[in-house]
GROMACS .gro file of C-alpha atoms in nm:
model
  424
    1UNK     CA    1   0.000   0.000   0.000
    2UNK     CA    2   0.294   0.264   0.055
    3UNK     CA    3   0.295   0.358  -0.335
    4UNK     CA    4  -0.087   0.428  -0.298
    5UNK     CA    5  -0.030   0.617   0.032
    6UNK     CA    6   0.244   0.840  -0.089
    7UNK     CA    7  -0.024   0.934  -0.427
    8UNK     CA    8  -0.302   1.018  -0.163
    9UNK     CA    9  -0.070   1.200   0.055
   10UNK     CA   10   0.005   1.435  -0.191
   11UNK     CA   11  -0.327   1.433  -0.351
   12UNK     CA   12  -0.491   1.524  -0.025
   13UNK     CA   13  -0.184   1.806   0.062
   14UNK     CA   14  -0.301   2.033  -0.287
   15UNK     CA   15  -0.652   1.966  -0.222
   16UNK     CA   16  -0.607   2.141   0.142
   17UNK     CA   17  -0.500   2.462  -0.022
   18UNK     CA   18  -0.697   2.421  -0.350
   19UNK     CA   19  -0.362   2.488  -0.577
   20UNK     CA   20  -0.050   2.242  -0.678
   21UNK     CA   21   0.215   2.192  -0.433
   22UNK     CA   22   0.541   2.363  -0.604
   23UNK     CA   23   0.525   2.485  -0.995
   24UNK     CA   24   0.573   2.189  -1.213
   25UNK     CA   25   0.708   2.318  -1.524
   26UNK     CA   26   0.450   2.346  -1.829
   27UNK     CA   27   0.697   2.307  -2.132
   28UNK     CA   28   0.721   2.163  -2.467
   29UNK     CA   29   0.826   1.836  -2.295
   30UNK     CA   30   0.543   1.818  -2.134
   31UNK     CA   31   0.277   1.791  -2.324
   32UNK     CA   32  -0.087   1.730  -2.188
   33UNK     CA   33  -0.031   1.947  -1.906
   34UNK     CA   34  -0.173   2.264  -1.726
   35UNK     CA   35  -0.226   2.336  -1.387
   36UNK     CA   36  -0.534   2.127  -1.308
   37UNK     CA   37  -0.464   1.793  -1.546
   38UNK     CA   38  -0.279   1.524  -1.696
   39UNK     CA   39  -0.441   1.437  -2.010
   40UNK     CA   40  -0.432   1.066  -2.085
   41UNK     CA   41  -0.469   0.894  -2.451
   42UNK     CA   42  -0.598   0.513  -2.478
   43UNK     CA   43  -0.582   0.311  -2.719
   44UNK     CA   44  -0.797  -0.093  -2.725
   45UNK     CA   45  -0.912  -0.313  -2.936
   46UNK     CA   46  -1.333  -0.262  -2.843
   47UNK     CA   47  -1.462  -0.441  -3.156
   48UNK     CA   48  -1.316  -0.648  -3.455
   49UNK     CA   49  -1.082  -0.909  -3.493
   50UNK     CA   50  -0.940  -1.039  -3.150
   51UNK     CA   51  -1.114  -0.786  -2.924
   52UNK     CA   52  -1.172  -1.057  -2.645
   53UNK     CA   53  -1.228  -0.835  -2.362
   54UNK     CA   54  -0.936  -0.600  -2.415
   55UNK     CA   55  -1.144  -0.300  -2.388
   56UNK     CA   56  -1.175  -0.412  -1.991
   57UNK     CA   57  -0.848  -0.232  -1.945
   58UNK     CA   58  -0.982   0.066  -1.997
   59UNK     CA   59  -1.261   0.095  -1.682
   60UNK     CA   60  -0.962  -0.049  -1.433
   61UNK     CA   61  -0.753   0.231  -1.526
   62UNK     CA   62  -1.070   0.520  -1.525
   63UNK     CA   63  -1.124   0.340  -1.197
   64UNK     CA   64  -0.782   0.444  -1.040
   65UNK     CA   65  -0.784   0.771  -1.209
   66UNK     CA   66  -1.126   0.874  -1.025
   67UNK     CA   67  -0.998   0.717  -0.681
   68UNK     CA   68  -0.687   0.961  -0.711
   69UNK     CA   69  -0.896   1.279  -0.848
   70UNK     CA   70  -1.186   1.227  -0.554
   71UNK     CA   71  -0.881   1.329  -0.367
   72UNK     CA   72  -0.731   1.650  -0.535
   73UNK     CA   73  -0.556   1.437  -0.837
   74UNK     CA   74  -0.187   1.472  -0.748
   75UNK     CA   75   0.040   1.799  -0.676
   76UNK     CA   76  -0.363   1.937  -0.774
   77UNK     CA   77  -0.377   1.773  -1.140
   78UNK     CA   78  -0.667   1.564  -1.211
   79UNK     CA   79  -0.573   1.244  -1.453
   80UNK     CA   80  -0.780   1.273  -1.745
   81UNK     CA   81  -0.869   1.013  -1.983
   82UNK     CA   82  -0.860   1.282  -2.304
   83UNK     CA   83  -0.879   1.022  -2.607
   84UNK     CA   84  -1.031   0.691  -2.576
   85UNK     CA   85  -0.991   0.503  -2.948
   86UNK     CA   86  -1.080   0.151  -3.106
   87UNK     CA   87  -0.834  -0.020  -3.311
   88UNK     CA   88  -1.101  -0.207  -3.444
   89UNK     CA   89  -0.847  -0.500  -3.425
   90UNK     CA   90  -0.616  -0.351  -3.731
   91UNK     CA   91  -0.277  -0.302  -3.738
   92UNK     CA   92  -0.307   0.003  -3.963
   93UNK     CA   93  -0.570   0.124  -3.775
   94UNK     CA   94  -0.381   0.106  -3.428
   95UNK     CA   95  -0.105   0.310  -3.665
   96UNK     CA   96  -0.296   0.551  -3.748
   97UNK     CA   97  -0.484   0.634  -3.367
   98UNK     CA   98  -0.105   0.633  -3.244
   99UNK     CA   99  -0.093   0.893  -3.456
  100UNK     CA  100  -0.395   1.071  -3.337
  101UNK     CA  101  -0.347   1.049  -2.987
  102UNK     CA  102   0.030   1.146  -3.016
  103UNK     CA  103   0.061   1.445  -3.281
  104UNK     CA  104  -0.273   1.558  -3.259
  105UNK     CA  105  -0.455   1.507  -2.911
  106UNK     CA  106  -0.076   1.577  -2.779
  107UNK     CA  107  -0.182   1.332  -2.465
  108UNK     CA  108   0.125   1.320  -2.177
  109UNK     CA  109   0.089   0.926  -2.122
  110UNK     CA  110  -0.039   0.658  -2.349
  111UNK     CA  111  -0.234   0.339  -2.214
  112UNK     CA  112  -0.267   0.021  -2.450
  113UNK     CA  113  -0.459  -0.268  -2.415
  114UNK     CA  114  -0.443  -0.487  -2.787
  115UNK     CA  115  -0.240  -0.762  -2.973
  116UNK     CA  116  -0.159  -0.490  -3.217
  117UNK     CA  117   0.061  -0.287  -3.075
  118UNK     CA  118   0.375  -0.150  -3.247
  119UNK     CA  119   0.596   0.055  -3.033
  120UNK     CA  120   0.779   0.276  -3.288
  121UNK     CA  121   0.605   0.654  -3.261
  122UNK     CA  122   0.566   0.590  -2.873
  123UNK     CA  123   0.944   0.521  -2.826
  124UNK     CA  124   1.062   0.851  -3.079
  125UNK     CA  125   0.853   1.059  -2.866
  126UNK     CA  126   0.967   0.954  -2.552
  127UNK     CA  127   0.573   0.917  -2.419
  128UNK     CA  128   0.511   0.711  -2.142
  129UNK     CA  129   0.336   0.442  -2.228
  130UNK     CA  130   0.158   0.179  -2.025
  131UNK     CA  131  -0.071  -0.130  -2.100
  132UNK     CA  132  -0.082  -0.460  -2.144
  133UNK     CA  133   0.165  -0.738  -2.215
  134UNK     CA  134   0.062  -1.006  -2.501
  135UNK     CA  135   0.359  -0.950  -2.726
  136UNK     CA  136   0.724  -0.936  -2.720
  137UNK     CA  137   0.680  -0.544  -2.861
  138UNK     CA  138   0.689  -0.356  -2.509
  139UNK     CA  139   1.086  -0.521  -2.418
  140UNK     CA  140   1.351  -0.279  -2.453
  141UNK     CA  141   1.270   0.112  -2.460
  142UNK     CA  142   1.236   0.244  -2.120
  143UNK     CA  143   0.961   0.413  -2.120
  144UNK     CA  144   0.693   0.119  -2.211
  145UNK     CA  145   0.567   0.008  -1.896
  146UNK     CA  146   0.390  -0.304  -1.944
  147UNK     CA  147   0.182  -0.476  -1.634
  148UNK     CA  148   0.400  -0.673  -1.450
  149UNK     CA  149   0.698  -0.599  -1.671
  150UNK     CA  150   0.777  -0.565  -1.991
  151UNK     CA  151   0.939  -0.837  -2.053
  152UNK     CA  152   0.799  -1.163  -2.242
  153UNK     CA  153   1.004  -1.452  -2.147
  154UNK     CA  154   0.784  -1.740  -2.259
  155UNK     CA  155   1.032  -1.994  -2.079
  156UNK     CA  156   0.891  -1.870  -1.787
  157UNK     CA  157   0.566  -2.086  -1.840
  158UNK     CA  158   0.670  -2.404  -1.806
  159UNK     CA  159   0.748  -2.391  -1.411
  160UNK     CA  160   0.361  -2.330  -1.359
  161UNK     CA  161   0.255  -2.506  -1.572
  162UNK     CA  162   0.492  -2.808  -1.474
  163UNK     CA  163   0.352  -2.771  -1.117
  164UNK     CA  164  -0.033  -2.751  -1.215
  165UNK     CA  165   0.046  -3.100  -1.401
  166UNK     CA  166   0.194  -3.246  -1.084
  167UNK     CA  167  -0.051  -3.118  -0.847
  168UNK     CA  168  -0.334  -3.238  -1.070
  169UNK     CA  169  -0.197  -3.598  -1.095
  170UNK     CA  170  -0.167  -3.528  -1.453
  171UNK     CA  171  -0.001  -3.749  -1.684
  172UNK     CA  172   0.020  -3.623  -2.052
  173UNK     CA  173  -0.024  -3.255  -2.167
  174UNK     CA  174  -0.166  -3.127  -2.452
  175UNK     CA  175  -0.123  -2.738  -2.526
  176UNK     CA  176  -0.340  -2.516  -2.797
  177UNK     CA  177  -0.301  -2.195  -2.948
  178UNK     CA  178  -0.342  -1.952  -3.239
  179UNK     CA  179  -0.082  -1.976  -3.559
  180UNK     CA  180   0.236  -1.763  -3.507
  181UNK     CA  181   0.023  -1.493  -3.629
  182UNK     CA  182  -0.170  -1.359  -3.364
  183UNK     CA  183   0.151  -1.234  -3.071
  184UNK     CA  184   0.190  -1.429  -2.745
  185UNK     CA  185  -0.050  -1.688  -2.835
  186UNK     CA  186   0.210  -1.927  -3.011
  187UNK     CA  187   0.508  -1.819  -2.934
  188UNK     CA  188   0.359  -1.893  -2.565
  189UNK     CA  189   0.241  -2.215  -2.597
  190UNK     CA  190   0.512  -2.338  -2.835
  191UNK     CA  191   0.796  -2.279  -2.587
  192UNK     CA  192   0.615  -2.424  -2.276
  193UNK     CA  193   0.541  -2.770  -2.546
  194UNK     CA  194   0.957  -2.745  -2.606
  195UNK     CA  195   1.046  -2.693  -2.254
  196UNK     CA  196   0.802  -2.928  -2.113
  197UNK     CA  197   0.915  -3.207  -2.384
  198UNK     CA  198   1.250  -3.097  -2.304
  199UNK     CA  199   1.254  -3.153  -1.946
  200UNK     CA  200   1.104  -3.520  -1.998
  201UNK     CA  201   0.752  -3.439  -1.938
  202UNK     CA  202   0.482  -3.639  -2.165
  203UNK     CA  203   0.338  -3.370  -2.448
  204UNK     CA  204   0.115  -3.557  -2.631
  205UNK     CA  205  -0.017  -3.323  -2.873
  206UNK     CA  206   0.061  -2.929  -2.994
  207UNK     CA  207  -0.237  -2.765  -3.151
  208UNK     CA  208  -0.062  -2.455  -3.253
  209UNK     CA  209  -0.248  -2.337  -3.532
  210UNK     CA  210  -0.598  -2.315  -3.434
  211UNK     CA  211  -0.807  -1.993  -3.592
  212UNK     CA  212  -0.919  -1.749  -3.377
  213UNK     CA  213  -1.304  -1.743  -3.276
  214UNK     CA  214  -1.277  -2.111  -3.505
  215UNK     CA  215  -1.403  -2.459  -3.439
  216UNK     CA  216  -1.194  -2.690  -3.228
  217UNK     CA  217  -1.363  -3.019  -3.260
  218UNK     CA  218  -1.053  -3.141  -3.463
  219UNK     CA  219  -0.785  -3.037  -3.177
  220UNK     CA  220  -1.062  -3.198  -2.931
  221UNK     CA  221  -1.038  -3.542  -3.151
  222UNK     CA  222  -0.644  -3.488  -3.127
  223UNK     CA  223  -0.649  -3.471  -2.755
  224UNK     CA  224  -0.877  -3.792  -2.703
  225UNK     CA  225  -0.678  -3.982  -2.925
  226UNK     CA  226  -0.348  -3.861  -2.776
  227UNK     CA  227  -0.535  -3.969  -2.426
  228UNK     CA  228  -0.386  -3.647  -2.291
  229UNK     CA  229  -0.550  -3.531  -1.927
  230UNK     CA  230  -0.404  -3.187  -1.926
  231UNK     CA  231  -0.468  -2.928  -2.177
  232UNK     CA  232  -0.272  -2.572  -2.164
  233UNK     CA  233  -0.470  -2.325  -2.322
  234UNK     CA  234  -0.320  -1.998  -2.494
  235UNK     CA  235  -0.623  -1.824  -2.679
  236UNK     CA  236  -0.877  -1.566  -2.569
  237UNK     CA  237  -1.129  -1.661  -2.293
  238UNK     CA  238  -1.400  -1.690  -2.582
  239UNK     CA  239  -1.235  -1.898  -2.734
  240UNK     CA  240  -1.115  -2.107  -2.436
  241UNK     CA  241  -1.558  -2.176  -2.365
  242UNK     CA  242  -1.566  -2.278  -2.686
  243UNK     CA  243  -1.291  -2.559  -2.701
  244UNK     CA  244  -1.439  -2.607  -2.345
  245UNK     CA  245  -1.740  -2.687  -2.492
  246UNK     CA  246  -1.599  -2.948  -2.748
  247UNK     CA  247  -1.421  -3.084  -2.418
  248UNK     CA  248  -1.747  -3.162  -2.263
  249UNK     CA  249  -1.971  -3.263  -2.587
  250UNK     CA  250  -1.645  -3.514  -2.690
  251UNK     CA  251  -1.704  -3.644  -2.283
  252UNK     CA  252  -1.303  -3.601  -2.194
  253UNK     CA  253  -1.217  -3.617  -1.826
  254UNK     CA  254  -0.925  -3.358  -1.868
  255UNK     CA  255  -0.790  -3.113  -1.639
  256UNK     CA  256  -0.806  -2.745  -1.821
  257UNK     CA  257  -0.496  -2.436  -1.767
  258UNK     CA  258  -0.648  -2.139  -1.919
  259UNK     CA  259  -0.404  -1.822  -1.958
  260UNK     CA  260  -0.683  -1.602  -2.037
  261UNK     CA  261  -1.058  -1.582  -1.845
  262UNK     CA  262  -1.068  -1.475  -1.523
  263UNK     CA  263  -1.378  -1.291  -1.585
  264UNK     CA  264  -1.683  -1.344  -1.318
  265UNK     CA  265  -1.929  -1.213  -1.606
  266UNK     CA  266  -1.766  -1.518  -1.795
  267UNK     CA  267  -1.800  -1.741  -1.508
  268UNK     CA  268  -2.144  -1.663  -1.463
  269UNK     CA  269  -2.209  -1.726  -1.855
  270UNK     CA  270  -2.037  -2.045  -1.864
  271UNK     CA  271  -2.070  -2.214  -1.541
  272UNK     CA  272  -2.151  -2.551  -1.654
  273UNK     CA  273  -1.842  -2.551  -1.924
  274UNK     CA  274  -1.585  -2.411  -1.650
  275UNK     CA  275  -1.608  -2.618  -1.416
  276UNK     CA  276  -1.284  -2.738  -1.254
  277UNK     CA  277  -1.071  -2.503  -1.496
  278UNK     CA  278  -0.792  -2.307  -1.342
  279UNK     CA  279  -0.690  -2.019  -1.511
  280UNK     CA  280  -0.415  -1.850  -1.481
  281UNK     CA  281  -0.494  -1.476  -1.277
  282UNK     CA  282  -0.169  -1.284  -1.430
  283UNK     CA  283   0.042  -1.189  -1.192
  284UNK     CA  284  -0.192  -1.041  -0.957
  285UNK     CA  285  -0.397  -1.084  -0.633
  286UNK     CA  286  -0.672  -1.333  -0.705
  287UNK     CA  287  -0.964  -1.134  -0.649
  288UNK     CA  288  -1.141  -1.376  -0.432
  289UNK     CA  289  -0.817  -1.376  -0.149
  290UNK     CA  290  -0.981  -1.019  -0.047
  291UNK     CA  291  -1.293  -1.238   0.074
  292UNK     CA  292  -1.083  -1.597   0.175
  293UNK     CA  293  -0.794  -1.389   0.355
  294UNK     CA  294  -0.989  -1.101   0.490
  295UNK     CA  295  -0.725  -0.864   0.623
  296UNK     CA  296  -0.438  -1.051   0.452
  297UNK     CA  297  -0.509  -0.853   0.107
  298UNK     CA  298  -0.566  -0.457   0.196
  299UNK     CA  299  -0.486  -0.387  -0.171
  300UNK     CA  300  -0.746  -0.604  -0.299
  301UNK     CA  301  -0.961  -0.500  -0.074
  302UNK     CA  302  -0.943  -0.118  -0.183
  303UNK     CA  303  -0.912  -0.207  -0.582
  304UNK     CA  304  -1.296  -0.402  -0.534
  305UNK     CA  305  -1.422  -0.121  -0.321
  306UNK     CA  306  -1.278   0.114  -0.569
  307UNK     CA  307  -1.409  -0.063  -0.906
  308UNK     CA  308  -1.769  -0.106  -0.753
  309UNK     CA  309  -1.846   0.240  -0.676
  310UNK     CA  310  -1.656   0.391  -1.050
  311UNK     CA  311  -1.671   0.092  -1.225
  312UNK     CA  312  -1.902  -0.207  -1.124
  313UNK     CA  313  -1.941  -0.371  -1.485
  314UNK     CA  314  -1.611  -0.461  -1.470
  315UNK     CA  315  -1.483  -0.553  -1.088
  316UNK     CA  316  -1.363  -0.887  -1.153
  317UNK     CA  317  -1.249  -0.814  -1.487
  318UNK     CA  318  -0.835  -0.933  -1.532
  319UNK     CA  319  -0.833  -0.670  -1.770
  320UNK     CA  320  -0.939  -0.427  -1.540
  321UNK     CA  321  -0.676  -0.532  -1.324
  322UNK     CA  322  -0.402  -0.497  -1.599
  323UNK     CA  323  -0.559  -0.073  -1.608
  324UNK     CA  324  -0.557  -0.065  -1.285
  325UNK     CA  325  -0.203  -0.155  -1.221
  326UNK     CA  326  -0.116   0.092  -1.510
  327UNK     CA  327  -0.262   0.367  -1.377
  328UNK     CA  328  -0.095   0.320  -1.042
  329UNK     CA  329   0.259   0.276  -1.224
  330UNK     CA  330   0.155   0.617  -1.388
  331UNK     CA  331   0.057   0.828  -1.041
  332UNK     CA  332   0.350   0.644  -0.878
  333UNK     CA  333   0.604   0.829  -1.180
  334UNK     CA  334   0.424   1.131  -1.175
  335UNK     CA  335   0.450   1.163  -0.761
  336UNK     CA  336   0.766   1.088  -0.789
  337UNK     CA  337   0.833   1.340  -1.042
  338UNK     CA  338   0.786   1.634  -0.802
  339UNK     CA  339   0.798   1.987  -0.922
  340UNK     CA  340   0.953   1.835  -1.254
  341UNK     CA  341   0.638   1.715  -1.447
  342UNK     CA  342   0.826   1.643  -1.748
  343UNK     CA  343   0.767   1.324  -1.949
  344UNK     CA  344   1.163   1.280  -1.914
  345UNK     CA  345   1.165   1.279  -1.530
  346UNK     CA  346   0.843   1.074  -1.511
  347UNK     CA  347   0.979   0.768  -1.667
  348UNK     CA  348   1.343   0.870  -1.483
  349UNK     CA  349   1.142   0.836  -1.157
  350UNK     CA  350   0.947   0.545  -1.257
  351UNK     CA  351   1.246   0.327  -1.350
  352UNK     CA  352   1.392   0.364  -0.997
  353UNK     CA  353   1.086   0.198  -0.888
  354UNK     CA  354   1.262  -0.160  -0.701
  355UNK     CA  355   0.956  -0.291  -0.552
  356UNK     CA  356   0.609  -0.168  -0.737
  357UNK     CA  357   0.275  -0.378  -0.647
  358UNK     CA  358   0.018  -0.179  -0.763
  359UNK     CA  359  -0.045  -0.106  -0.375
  360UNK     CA  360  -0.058  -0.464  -0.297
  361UNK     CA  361  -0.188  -0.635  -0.573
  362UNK     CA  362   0.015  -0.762  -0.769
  363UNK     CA  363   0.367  -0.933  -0.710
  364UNK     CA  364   0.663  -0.753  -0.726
  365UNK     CA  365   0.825  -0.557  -1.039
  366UNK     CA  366   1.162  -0.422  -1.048
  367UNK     CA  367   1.137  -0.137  -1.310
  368UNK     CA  368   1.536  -0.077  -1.263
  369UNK     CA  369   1.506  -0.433  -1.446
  370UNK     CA  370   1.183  -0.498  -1.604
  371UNK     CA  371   1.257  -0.332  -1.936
  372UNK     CA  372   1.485  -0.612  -2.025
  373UNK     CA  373   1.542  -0.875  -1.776
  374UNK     CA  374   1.319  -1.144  -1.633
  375UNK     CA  375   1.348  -1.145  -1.271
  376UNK     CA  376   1.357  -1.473  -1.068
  377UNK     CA  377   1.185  -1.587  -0.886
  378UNK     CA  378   0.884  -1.535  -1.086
  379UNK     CA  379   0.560  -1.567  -0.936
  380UNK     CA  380   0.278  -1.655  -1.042
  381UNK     CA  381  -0.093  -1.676  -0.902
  382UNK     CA  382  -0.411  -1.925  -1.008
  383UNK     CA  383  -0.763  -1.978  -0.916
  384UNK     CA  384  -0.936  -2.220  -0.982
  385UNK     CA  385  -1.366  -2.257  -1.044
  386UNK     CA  386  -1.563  -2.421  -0.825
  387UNK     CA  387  -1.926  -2.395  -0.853
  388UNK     CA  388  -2.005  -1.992  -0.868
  389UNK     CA  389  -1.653  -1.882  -0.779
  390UNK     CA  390  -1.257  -1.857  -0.875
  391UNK     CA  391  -1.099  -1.953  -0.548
  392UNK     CA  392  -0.739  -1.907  -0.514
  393UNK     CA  393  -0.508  -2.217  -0.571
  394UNK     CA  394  -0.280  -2.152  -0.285
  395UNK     CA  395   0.081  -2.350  -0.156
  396UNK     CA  396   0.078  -2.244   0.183
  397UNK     CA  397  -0.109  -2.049   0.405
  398UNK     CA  398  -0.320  -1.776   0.242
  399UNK     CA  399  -0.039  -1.673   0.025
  400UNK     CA  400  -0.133  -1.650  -0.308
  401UNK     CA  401   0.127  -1.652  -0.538
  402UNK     CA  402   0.368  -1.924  -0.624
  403UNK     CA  403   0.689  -1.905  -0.676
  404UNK     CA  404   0.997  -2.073  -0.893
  405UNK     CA  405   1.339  -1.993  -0.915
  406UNK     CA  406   1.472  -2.007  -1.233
  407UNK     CA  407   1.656  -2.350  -1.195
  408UNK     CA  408   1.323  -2.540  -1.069
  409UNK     CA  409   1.303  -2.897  -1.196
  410UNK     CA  410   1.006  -2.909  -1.377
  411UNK     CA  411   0.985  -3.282  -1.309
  412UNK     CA  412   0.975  -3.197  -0.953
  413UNK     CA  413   0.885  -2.824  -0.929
  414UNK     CA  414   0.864  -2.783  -0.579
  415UNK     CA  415   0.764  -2.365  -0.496
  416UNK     CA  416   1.018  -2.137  -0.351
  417UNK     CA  417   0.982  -1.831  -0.049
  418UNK     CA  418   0.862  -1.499  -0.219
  419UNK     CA  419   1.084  -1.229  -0.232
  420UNK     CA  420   1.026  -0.950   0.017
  421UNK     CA  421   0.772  -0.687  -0.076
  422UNK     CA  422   0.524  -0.969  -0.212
  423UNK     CA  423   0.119  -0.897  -0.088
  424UNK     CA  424   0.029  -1.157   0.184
   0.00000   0.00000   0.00000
């Protein structure tokens, strides 16, 4: 909670005398500023192909953004969601609204929540930029501050998923995803089948071509054939029902990983179909612990108390989560900008950041790091469905994630302590 204390401190300080603390400076590096806001430019993919629920991110982060204005904004500066686009799910298209929001709407930060994004204009420009992981395009730059890190190291995978196979008894994995088209979907699921293989684990069939919002009775046939009793999902949540769906018709007994649908709306749609499926909660907090662990997760606690009274459409949305975390990365720079308020300083101050959680709920990021190097241990959290609810899949005690260092044997992938900072 101390990154969220520090914003409200000095949210609450300029409120008190109804002007900013200090004179930030209002220059030509700087853009999107005056004396009472930040303006903000997102950009999602709300409709076309691949829009899943990305547009999810968006509420999370307006969520934040009115918790921190209810209280004077910060230094006095509201945080202003200025241009709020639609990709449509086209490359081009995201191009062209990078564009817009950049050289015309002249926002300060950017926030990003599609499979399309291409960093190239955000980098020259030197914008902040936030969002949400899915391809290997945010690694590098310093100022693209992906949730959790902006780093995709797909190797990371197979420790979960090597432990979700042993604690489920599991014998023979099968893994699906999109062609090498659509980013993080294959390159995911392909490197967890090679590690997994690799490490003498039983991968009985790679479906790494199925088409997005497609048919997967064929990959269904492929897994009863292949008598495999784990499947490792890396598609959209819609798309996860679906294959879900052929699961049940086909009458497999399998044990389901899902790396996309932690979604209570979807839960409540499908409740029949998800039964028994973990998915995989992204690096954060379970939401559930808040109720479980009462007292354990204060974090949690204030992001569901926060999202129902701005935002209660999309409380137990992961993609809510993902803007949530964003826009706490984003107050966290800009607090620790000071008098400064220059783009420059923001993602200065930002990348001395050692032990960010998002105020407790998420595990630890080390933004001296996160820009190019995986940190270890990594850390992981699941939940898994039972009846109405996603309860947390827990090692020990109430704490929620699970850890691996990076030499784990994924025959034997026995959890390690997590490092200090961690919620819970």
């Amino acid at each position: 909670m101390a990154l969220w204390a520090g914003v409200l401190l000095a949210a609450c300080s300029s409120s008190s005398t109804g002007s900013p603390t200090g004179s930030p400076r209002n220059s030509a590096s700087a853009p999107g500023v005056t004396s009472t806001q930040i303006s903000i430019g997102a950009i999602s993919t709300k409709t076309g192909p691949g829009a899943g629920d990305f547009s999810a991110f968006i509420p999370g982060m307006q969520a934040y953004f009115a918790m921190v204005n209810a209280h004077g904004g910060i230094r006095g500066r509201r945080l202003v969601l200025t241009s709020d686009l639609d990709d449509g799910g086209s490359p081009s298209q995201f191009t062209q609204e990078s564009h817009t929001i950049l050289e015309q709407d002249h926002v300060f930060a950017a926030f990003i929540s599609t499979y399309w994004f291409t960093p190239n204009l955000f980098v020259a420009t030197n914008t902040p930029t936030y969002g949400y992981n899915v391809s290997d395009n945010w690694a590098g730059p310093d100022n693209l501050f992906a949730a959790g890190g902006s780093i995709q190291d797909y190797h990371a995978l197979a420790a979960p998923v090597a432990y979700m196979v042993k604690r489920t008894h599991a014998t023979s994995v099968a893994l699906v995803s999109y062609g090498p088209g659509i980013p993080g979907s294959y390159p995911a699921c392909h490197t967890a089948a090679q590690d997994l293989s690799g490490a003498g684990l039983t991968v009985s069939y790679t479906g790494l071509d199925a088409s997005l919002g497609g048919d997967y009775s064929a990959e269904v046939q492929q897994i009863a054939q292949r008598h495999s009793d784990f499947v490792l999902t890396c598609m959209q949540d819609s798309d996860d029902v679906t294959l879900a769906r052929d699961i049940q018709q086909y009458g497999l007994k399998v044990h389901q990983l899902w790396l996309n649908g932690y979604n209570q709306d979807l839960l409540n749609s499908y409740q029949s179909l998800m039964q028994g499926v973990y998915v995989d909660a992204n690096g954060f907090v379970p939401f559930s612990a808040a109720t479980v662990f009462p007292g354990v997760y204060p974090g949690m606690e204030l992001y569901l108390a926060t999202m129902k009274k701005y935002e209660p459409d999309f409380v137990t949305s992961q993609l809510a989560m993902q803007g949530w975390q964003s826009a706490a990365l984003l107050a966290a720079g800009v607090t620790a900008a000071g008098s400064d308020l220059s783009q420059k300083n923001v993602i200065a101050q930002t990348n001395r950041i050692t032990d960010f959680t998002a105020g407790g709920t998420t595990a630890v990021v080390n933004w001296t790091q996160a820009h190019t190097t995986q940190s270890f241990p990594i850390c992981p959290s699941f939940i898994q469905v039972k009846g109405k609810a996603f309860v947390p899949v827990v090692a020990n005690g109430h704490q929620a994630f699970i850890c691996f260092d990076k030499s784990v044997d994924l025959k034997n992938p026995v959890p390690t302590s997590p490092p200090a900072g961690t919620p819970g």
